[in-house]
Amino acid sequence: MAEVMGKIETEMNRGFLQILVLMALENSMYGYLMIKHFNTLGYHVEESTLYPLLRRLEKNGLIQSQWSVEGDRPKKFYLISKEGEKMRTKLLSIWHRQNDILMKINKEIIDG
Amino acid sequence: MAKKFEKLENYIEEIDHYLAVDKDVEDILTEIRDHILEKTEQENGKIDEEGIGNIIANYGSPKAVAEKYLDGTHIIAPSYRKHLFRYTKILFIIHFSIICLAYVFKTGLYMFPPLFSIPRVDNFFELLSQFPMTLIYDFGLIALLLFLISQMKNKINLPWPKFFTKSVWRKKNQLFTPVKPTWYGLSFWILCLTVVISVFVHFDTLFFYSLNVDNPKPLFTPMASTFYSLIIIASVGIELICYLVRFFSNTFWVDVIKNAIFLAILWVIINFPLNSIFNDFPYFDLGTAASWVLSVLVIIYSLETFSFIYKLIRNRLHNIKNN
């Protein structure tokens, strides 16, 4: 059962993480900073999940990146693009609609 | 220049081995390296090999990390898995049959160079060794073909041979089902036919009572040797053909017809004067022994034929009842 729960949770997180990243990248951030920021919000994401996602979003033109050297280490900063902003608006609208449906079904269950 | 840490560099190098992406490899590896260094510094206050080791342990295995960057690309599309094995089986049967022919005729065959260059096979052990080599070769050839097709952007519909499929040779709703044919069984009969033909070509007979290959002692007179050897070769050939037919249509009718042919062959043999066909055999009277053996075979095949007919009738009645 725990294994099944893990798989379902992973599927749910996949879509949620994409919206979360697009919202967080309203301000320029690099990967490690993003993970720390999500942790403070109570959401834990594996770095091995986040970085491939960032690469896919960039490949699809939803975010853009730029290398910057801080101290003696290069860091890749990401920022949402114009296309990403449009996509974010659409995804948020979908998320709100799905949330409303879930709330309605939940109310039906509670009311019997 | 930043200091290099051995554990980190080894880890990054291993990820690189599995990272099957077309571009940005260096970017990906630099990003991972930078993340591990920063996380080590933040969580341990300093960057050292031990700290890096702890962070790497939680990061994930290099293979798992690299796989997340694959974006759904595959060497061979997963949906081609069944095609891989089906095409290999078909190609192997054809290829190995050609090798057996080359063995029988003691020659090399060059049918589609460089794909099927079949060297001359001189003895049985060499022939046996060709079995796994041929399978591996054919599997590799089909895998290469499917790899090339998987990389193509255009979608290709691969043909799916409907014969040799389980749905043909296994009918539903039957009380009795015939033995399922297998590729190994087919290979076995091909090998048997190859062996009997080769022995016959080499010694002009299949029947000896001495294992001395340099001085084989034939069991029968020359004319009988040829006659009965050809009957055995024909029988093995019939077994092979019937087995092959099973892949297309596996019913008890195949067994009934096969047994009817064997009973006809036995009838021919029994009507041949048995006492005049044997050479001198020092141990017992071969004519009497042969009569007994043939009688037993007739009984066995007859009983088997009746059992197949019985199963056919029962299956038919069962289908009528359920429909």
Coordinates of C-alpha atoms in Angstrom, one line a residue:
Chain A
M1 CA 0.0 0.0 0.0
A2 CA 2.8 2.4 0.9
E3 CA 4.4 1.7 -2.5
V4 CA 1.1 2.5 -4.3
M5 CA 0.7 5.6 -2.3
G6 CA 4.2 6.7 -3.2
K7 CA 3.5 6.2 -6.9
I8 CA 0.2 8.2 -6.8
E9 CA 1.8 10.9 -4.8
T10 CA 4.6 11.2 -7.3
E11 CA 2.0 11.5 -10.1
M12 CA 0.2 14.3 -8.2
N13 CA 3.4 16.1 -7.5
R14 CA 4.5 16.1 -11.1
G15 CA 1.9 18.6 -12.2
F16 CA 2.0 20.6 -9.0
L17 CA 5.7 21.0 -9.2
Q18 CA 5.6 22.5 -12.6
I19 CA 3.1 25.2 -11.5
L20 CA 5.1 25.8 -8.4
V21 CA 8.4 26.3 -10.3
L22 CA 6.7 28.7 -12.8
M23 CA 5.4 30.7 -9.9
A24 CA 8.6 30.7 -7.9
L25 CA 10.6 31.9 -11.0
E26 CA 8.8 35.2 -11.1
N27 CA 12.1 36.1 -9.4
S28 CA 15.5 34.8 -10.7
M29 CA 16.8 31.8 -8.7
Y30 CA 19.2 29.0 -9.1
G31 CA 18.3 25.3 -8.2
Y32 CA 19.6 25.0 -4.7
L33 CA 18.0 28.3 -3.7
M34 CA 14.7 27.1 -5.1
I35 CA 14.8 23.9 -3.1
K36 CA 15.6 25.8 0.1
H37 CA 12.7 28.2 -0.6
F38 CA 10.3 25.3 -1.2
N39 CA 11.5 23.7 2.1
T40 CA 10.6 26.8 4.0
L41 CA 7.1 26.6 2.5
G42 CA 6.8 23.1 3.7
Y43 CA 7.3 21.3 0.3
H44 CA 10.2 19.0 -0.1
V45 CA 11.5 18.3 -3.6
E46 CA 14.4 16.1 -4.6
E47 CA 17.2 17.8 -6.5
S48 CA 17.4 15.0 -8.9
T49 CA 13.7 15.7 -9.8
L50 CA 14.0 19.5 -9.9
Y51 CA 16.9 19.9 -12.2
P52 CA 15.6 17.7 -15.1
L53 CA 12.3 19.6 -14.7
L54 CA 14.0 22.9 -15.1
R55 CA 15.8 21.6 -18.2
R56 CA 12.4 20.5 -19.7
L57 CA 10.8 23.8 -19.0
E58 CA 13.6 25.6 -20.6
K59 CA 13.6 23.3 -23.6
N60 CA 9.9 24.1 -24.0
G61 CA 10.6 27.9 -23.8
L62 CA 8.7 28.4 -20.5
I63 CA 11.8 29.6 -18.6
Q64 CA 15.2 31.0 -19.5
S65 CA 18.5 30.6 -17.9
Q66 CA 21.8 32.4 -17.5
W67 CA 25.1 31.3 -16.0
S68 CA 26.7 33.6 -13.4
V69 CA 29.8 33.1 -11.4
E70 CA 29.4 33.7 -7.6
G71 CA 32.6 33.3 -5.6
D72 CA 34.5 30.6 -7.4
R73 CA 31.5 28.6 -8.5
P74 CA 29.3 29.0 -11.6
K75 CA 25.6 29.1 -10.9
K76 CA 22.7 28.7 -13.4
F77 CA 20.0 31.2 -12.7
Y78 CA 16.4 30.7 -14.1
L79 CA 13.7 33.2 -14.7
I80 CA 10.2 32.7 -16.2
S81 CA 9.8 33.8 -19.8
K82 CA 6.8 35.5 -21.5
E83 CA 5.5 32.2 -22.8
G84 CA 6.0 30.8 -19.3
E85 CA 3.9 33.6 -17.8
K86 CA 1.0 32.8 -20.2
M87 CA 1.3 29.1 -19.4
R88 CA 1.4 29.8 -15.7
T89 CA -1.9 31.8 -15.9
K90 CA -3.6 28.9 -17.8
L91 CA -2.2 26.2 -15.4
L92 CA -3.4 28.2 -12.4
S93 CA -6.8 28.5 -13.9
I94 CA -6.9 24.7 -14.4
W95 CA -5.7 24.1 -10.9
H96 CA -8.4 26.4 -9.4
R97 CA -11.1 24.6 -11.4
Q98 CA -9.8 21.2 -10.3
N99 CA -9.7 22.4 -6.7
D100 CA -13.3 23.7 -6.9
I101 CA -14.5 20.3 -8.2
L102 CA -12.6 18.4 -5.5
M103 CA -14.2 20.7 -2.8
K104 CA -17.7 20.1 -4.3
I105 CA -17.2 16.3 -4.3
N106 CA -15.8 16.4 -0.8
K107 CA -18.8 18.5 0.4
E108 CA -21.1 15.9 -1.2
I109 CA -19.3 13.1 0.7
I110 CA -19.5 15.0 4.0
D111 CA -23.2 15.9 3.5
G112 CA -23.9 12.2 2.7
Chain B
M1 CA 40.8 27.4 -9.9
A2 CA 38.3 25.5 -7.6
K3 CA 39.6 22.5 -5.8
K4 CA 38.6 19.1 -7.2
F5 CA 37.2 16.5 -4.8
E6 CA 37.8 12.9 -5.9
K7 CA 34.4 11.5 -4.7
L8 CA 32.6 14.2 -6.4
E9 CA 34.5 13.9 -9.7
N10 CA 34.0 10.2 -9.7
Y11 CA 30.3 10.6 -9.1
I12 CA 30.0 13.2 -11.9
E13 CA 31.9 11.0 -14.3
E14 CA 29.6 8.1 -13.6
I15 CA 26.5 10.2 -14.2
D16 CA 28.2 11.3 -17.5
H17 CA 28.4 7.6 -18.6
Y18 CA 24.7 7.2 -18.3
L19 CA 23.6 10.6 -19.5
A20 CA 22.2 9.9 -22.9
V21 CA 21.2 13.4 -24.0
D22 CA 22.1 15.1 -27.3
K23 CA 23.3 18.4 -25.9
D24 CA 24.0 20.5 -22.8
V25 CA 25.9 17.6 -21.1
E26 CA 28.5 19.9 -19.6
D27 CA 25.8 22.3 -18.3
I28 CA 24.0 19.5 -16.6
L29 CA 27.1 18.1 -14.9
T30 CA 28.3 21.5 -13.8
E31 CA 24.9 22.3 -12.3
I32 CA 24.9 19.0 -10.4
R33 CA 28.5 19.5 -9.2
D34 CA 27.7 23.1 -8.0
H35 CA 24.6 21.9 -6.2
I36 CA 26.4 19.2 -4.3
L37 CA 29.2 21.6 -3.3
E38 CA 26.8 24.2 -2.1
K39 CA 24.7 21.8 -0.2
T40 CA 27.8 20.3 1.5
E41 CA 29.0 23.7 2.6
Q42 CA 25.5 24.8 3.8
E43 CA 24.9 21.6 5.8
N44 CA 28.4 20.8 7.1
G45 CA 29.9 24.3 7.3
K46 CA 32.8 23.2 5.2
I47 CA 33.5 21.2 2.0
D48 CA 35.4 18.0 2.5
E49 CA 35.3 14.5 1.1
E50 CA 33.3 13.1 3.9
G51 CA 30.6 15.8 3.6
I52 CA 30.5 15.4 -0.1
G53 CA 30.1 11.6 0.3
N54 CA 27.1 12.1 2.6
I55 CA 25.4 14.4 0.1
I56 CA 26.1 12.1 -2.8
A57 CA 24.6 9.1 -0.9
N58 CA 21.3 11.0 -0.7
Y59 CA 21.4 12.4 -4.2
G60 CA 20.8 9.1 -5.9
S61 CA 22.6 6.5 -7.9
P62 CA 24.3 7.9 -11.1
K63 CA 22.1 5.8 -13.3
A64 CA 18.9 6.9 -11.6
V65 CA 20.0 10.6 -11.8
A66 CA 20.9 10.3 -15.5
E67 CA 17.6 8.5 -16.4
K68 CA 15.6 11.5 -15.2
Y69 CA 17.1 13.6 -18.0
L70 CA 16.1 11.1 -20.7
D71 CA 12.8 12.8 -21.6
G72 CA 11.2 9.5 -22.6
T73 CA 13.8 8.6 -25.2
H74 CA 14.7 5.0 -25.6
I75 CA 17.2 2.9 -27.5
I76 CA 14.4 0.7 -28.8
A77 CA 10.9 1.9 -28.3
P78 CA 9.3 -0.2 -25.5
S79 CA 6.3 -1.0 -27.7
Y80 CA 8.7 -2.9 -30.1
R81 CA 9.6 -5.5 -27.4
K82 CA 7.3 -8.1 -28.8
H83 CA 8.4 -7.4 -32.4
L84 CA 12.0 -7.9 -31.3
F85 CA 11.4 -11.4 -30.0
R86 CA 9.0 -12.4 -32.8
Y87 CA 11.2 -11.3 -35.6
T88 CA 14.2 -12.9 -34.0
K89 CA 12.4 -16.2 -33.7
I90 CA 11.4 -16.2 -37.4
L91 CA 14.8 -15.1 -38.6
F92 CA 16.5 -17.6 -36.5
I93 CA 14.5 -20.5 -37.8
I94 CA 15.2 -19.5 -41.4
H95 CA 18.9 -18.8 -40.7
F96 CA 19.5 -22.0 -38.8
S97 CA 17.7 -24.1 -41.4
I98 CA 20.0 -22.7 -44.0
I99 CA 23.0 -23.6 -41.8
C100 CA 21.7 -27.2 -41.6
L101 CA 21.4 -27.3 -45.3
A102 CA 25.0 -26.1 -45.6
Y103 CA 26.0 -28.9 -43.2
V104 CA 24.1 -31.6 -45.2
F105 CA 25.6 -30.5 -48.5
K106 CA 29.0 -29.9 -47.0
T107 CA 29.4 -26.4 -48.4
G108 CA 29.4 -22.8 -47.4
L109 CA 26.5 -20.6 -48.5
Y110 CA 26.6 -16.9 -49.2
M111 CA 23.0 -15.9 -49.7
F112 CA 22.8 -12.2 -48.8
P113 CA 26.3 -11.0 -48.1
P114 CA 27.4 -9.7 -45.7
L115 CA 24.3 -10.5 -43.7
F116 CA 24.2 -14.3 -44.1
S117 CA 27.7 -15.6 -44.9
I118 CA 27.4 -19.2 -43.7
P119 CA 30.8 -21.0 -43.4
R120 CA 31.2 -24.6 -44.3
V121 CA 30.3 -26.8 -41.3
D122 CA 32.2 -30.1 -41.2
N123 CA 31.0 -31.9 -38.1
F124 CA 28.1 -32.2 -35.8
F125 CA 29.7 -30.3 -32.9
E126 CA 30.4 -27.4 -35.2
L127 CA 26.8 -27.5 -36.2
L128 CA 25.7 -27.4 -32.6
S129 CA 28.0 -24.5 -31.8
Q130 CA 26.2 -22.6 -34.6
F131 CA 23.0 -22.7 -32.6
P132 CA 23.8 -20.1 -29.9
M133 CA 25.9 -18.0 -32.3
T134 CA 23.1 -17.8 -34.8
L135 CA 20.6 -16.8 -32.2
I136 CA 22.8 -14.1 -30.8
Y137 CA 23.6 -12.8 -34.3
D138 CA 19.9 -12.7 -35.4
F139 CA 18.9 -11.0 -32.1
G140 CA 21.6 -8.4 -32.7
L141 CA 20.5 -7.8 -36.3
I142 CA 16.8 -7.3 -35.4
A143 CA 17.8 -5.1 -32.4
L144 CA 19.9 -2.9 -34.7
L145 CA 17.0 -2.6 -37.2
L146 CA 14.5 -1.7 -34.4
F147 CA 17.0 0.8 -32.9
L148 CA 17.2 2.6 -36.3
I149 CA 13.5 2.6 -36.6
S150 CA 13.0 3.9 -33.1
Q151 CA 15.3 6.9 -33.8
M152 CA 13.4 7.9 -36.9
K153 CA 11.0 10.8 -36.5
N154 CA 8.5 9.3 -39.0
K155 CA 6.2 6.8 -37.4
I156 CA 6.5 3.4 -39.1
N157 CA 3.9 0.6 -38.7
L158 CA 5.8 -2.6 -38.4
P159 CA 4.2 -5.7 -39.9
W160 CA 3.0 -8.3 -37.4
P161 CA 3.0 -11.8 -38.7
K162 CA -0.3 -13.3 -37.7
F163 CA 0.9 -16.9 -38.2
F164 CA 3.1 -18.3 -35.4
T165 CA 0.9 -16.6 -32.8
K166 CA -0.6 -18.2 -29.8
S167 CA -4.2 -17.1 -30.7
V168 CA -3.9 -19.3 -33.8
W169 CA -2.6 -22.4 -32.2
R170 CA -4.6 -22.3 -29.0
K171 CA -8.3 -22.2 -29.4
K172 CA -10.5 -21.2 -26.4
N173 CA -13.3 -23.2 -24.9
Q174 CA -11.9 -26.6 -25.7
L175 CA -12.0 -29.6 -23.4
F176 CA -8.7 -31.0 -24.8
T177 CA -6.0 -28.9 -26.4
P178 CA -3.1 -30.2 -28.4
V179 CA 0.5 -29.8 -27.3
K180 CA 1.7 -26.2 -27.9
P181 CA 4.4 -26.0 -30.5
T182 CA 7.6 -24.2 -29.5
W183 CA 10.5 -22.8 -31.4
Y184 CA 12.8 -25.1 -29.6
G185 CA 10.7 -28.1 -30.7
L186 CA 10.9 -26.9 -34.3
S187 CA 14.6 -26.4 -34.0
F188 CA 14.9 -30.0 -32.6
W189 CA 13.1 -31.5 -35.5
I190 CA 15.1 -29.5 -38.0
L191 CA 18.3 -30.8 -36.3
C192 CA 17.0 -34.4 -36.3
L193 CA 16.3 -34.2 -40.0
T194 CA 19.7 -32.7 -40.6
V195 CA 21.4 -35.5 -38.7
V196 CA 19.5 -38.4 -40.3
I197 CA 20.1 -37.0 -43.8
S198 CA 23.8 -36.4 -43.1
V199 CA 24.3 -39.9 -41.7
F200 CA 22.5 -41.5 -44.6
V201 CA 24.6 -39.4 -47.1
H202 CA 27.8 -40.5 -45.4
F203 CA 27.1 -44.1 -44.7
D204 CA 24.3 -45.0 -47.2
T205 CA 22.3 -46.4 -44.2
L206 CA 20.9 -45.3 -40.8
F207 CA 21.1 -48.8 -39.3
F208 CA 24.2 -50.1 -37.7
Y209 CA 24.9 -52.5 -34.9
S210 CA 28.5 -51.4 -34.3
L211 CA 29.5 -48.0 -33.0
N212 CA 32.9 -48.2 -34.8
V213 CA 32.6 -45.3 -37.3
D214 CA 35.6 -46.5 -39.3
N215 CA 34.0 -50.0 -39.7
P216 CA 30.3 -49.6 -39.3
K217 CA 28.4 -52.9 -39.6
P218 CA 25.0 -52.4 -41.3
L219 CA 22.0 -54.1 -40.0
F220 CA 20.3 -54.6 -43.3
T221 CA 21.1 -55.8 -46.8
P222 CA 22.1 -52.9 -49.1
M223 CA 18.7 -52.7 -50.8
A224 CA 16.8 -52.9 -47.5
S225 CA 19.3 -50.4 -45.9
T226 CA 18.4 -47.8 -48.5
F227 CA 14.7 -48.5 -48.4
Y228 CA 14.3 -48.4 -44.6
S229 CA 16.7 -45.4 -44.2
L230 CA 14.6 -43.4 -46.7
I231 CA 11.5 -44.4 -44.7
I232 CA 13.0 -43.1 -41.5
I233 CA 14.1 -39.9 -43.2
A234 CA 10.6 -39.5 -44.7
S235 CA 9.1 -40.1 -41.2
V236 CA 11.3 -37.4 -39.6
G237 CA 10.4 -35.1 -42.5
I238 CA 6.7 -35.7 -41.9
E239 CA 7.1 -35.0 -38.2
L240 CA 8.9 -31.7 -39.0
I241 CA 6.2 -30.7 -41.5
C242 CA 3.4 -31.6 -39.0
Y243 CA 5.2 -29.7 -36.3
L244 CA 5.5 -26.6 -38.6
V245 CA 1.8 -26.9 -39.5
R246 CA 0.9 -26.7 -35.8
F247 CA 2.2 -23.1 -35.8
F248 CA -0.5 -22.2 -38.2
S249 CA -3.3 -24.4 -37.1
N250 CA -2.9 -26.5 -34.0
T251 CA -5.6 -29.1 -34.0
F252 CA -5.8 -32.9 -33.4
W253 CA -6.5 -33.3 -37.1
V254 CA -2.7 -32.8 -37.6
D255 CA -2.0 -35.7 -35.3
V256 CA -4.7 -37.9 -36.8
I257 CA -3.4 -37.3 -40.4
K258 CA 0.2 -37.8 -39.2
N259 CA -0.6 -41.1 -37.5
A260 CA -2.6 -42.3 -40.5
I261 CA 0.5 -41.7 -42.6
F262 CA 2.7 -43.6 -40.1
L263 CA 0.3 -46.5 -40.0
A264 CA 0.4 -46.6 -43.8
I265 CA 4.2 -46.7 -43.7
L266 CA 4.1 -49.5 -41.1
W267 CA 1.7 -51.4 -43.3
V268 CA 4.2 -51.1 -46.2
I269 CA 7.0 -52.3 -43.9
I270 CA 5.1 -55.2 -42.5
N271 CA 4.2 -56.4 -46.0
F272 CA 7.9 -56.4 -47.0
P273 CA 9.4 -59.9 -46.4
L274 CA 11.2 -59.3 -43.1
N275 CA 13.4 -62.4 -43.0
S276 CA 15.3 -61.5 -46.1
I277 CA 16.4 -58.0 -45.2
F278 CA 18.8 -58.6 -42.3
N279 CA 22.5 -59.3 -42.4
D280 CA 23.9 -61.9 -40.1
F281 CA 23.4 -60.6 -36.5
P282 CA 25.1 -62.7 -33.9
Y283 CA 22.9 -62.0 -30.9
F284 CA 19.3 -62.9 -31.7
D285 CA 16.8 -63.4 -34.6
L286 CA 16.2 -60.0 -36.0
G287 CA 13.3 -61.0 -38.1
T288 CA 11.2 -62.1 -35.1
A289 CA 12.3 -59.1 -33.1
A290 CA 11.4 -56.7 -35.9
S291 CA 7.9 -58.4 -36.2
W292 CA 7.3 -57.8 -32.5
V293 CA 8.5 -54.2 -32.7
L294 CA 6.4 -53.4 -35.7
S295 CA 3.3 -55.0 -34.1
V296 CA 3.8 -52.9 -30.9
L297 CA 4.2 -49.7 -33.1
V298 CA 1.0 -50.5 -34.9
I299 CA -0.9 -50.9 -31.7
I300 CA 0.6 -47.7 -30.2
Y301 CA -0.2 -45.6 -33.3
S302 CA -3.6 -47.0 -33.6
L303 CA -4.5 -46.3 -30.0
E304 CA -3.1 -42.9 -30.2
T305 CA -5.1 -42.2 -33.4
F306 CA -8.3 -43.3 -31.7
S307 CA -7.5 -41.1 -28.7
F308 CA -7.0 -38.1 -31.0
I309 CA -10.3 -38.8 -32.8
Y310 CA -12.0 -39.2 -29.4
K311 CA -10.7 -35.8 -28.3
L312 CA -11.8 -34.2 -31.6
I313 CA -15.3 -35.5 -31.2
R314 CA -15.5 -34.5 -27.5
N315 CA -14.3 -31.0 -28.4
R316 CA -16.9 -30.7 -31.1
L317 CA -19.7 -31.9 -28.8
H318 CA -18.5 -29.4 -26.1
N319 CA -18.6 -26.5 -28.6
I320 CA -22.1 -27.5 -29.8
K321 CA -23.3 -27.7 -26.2
N322 CA -21.9 -24.3 -25.3
N323 CA -23.1 -22.6 -28.4

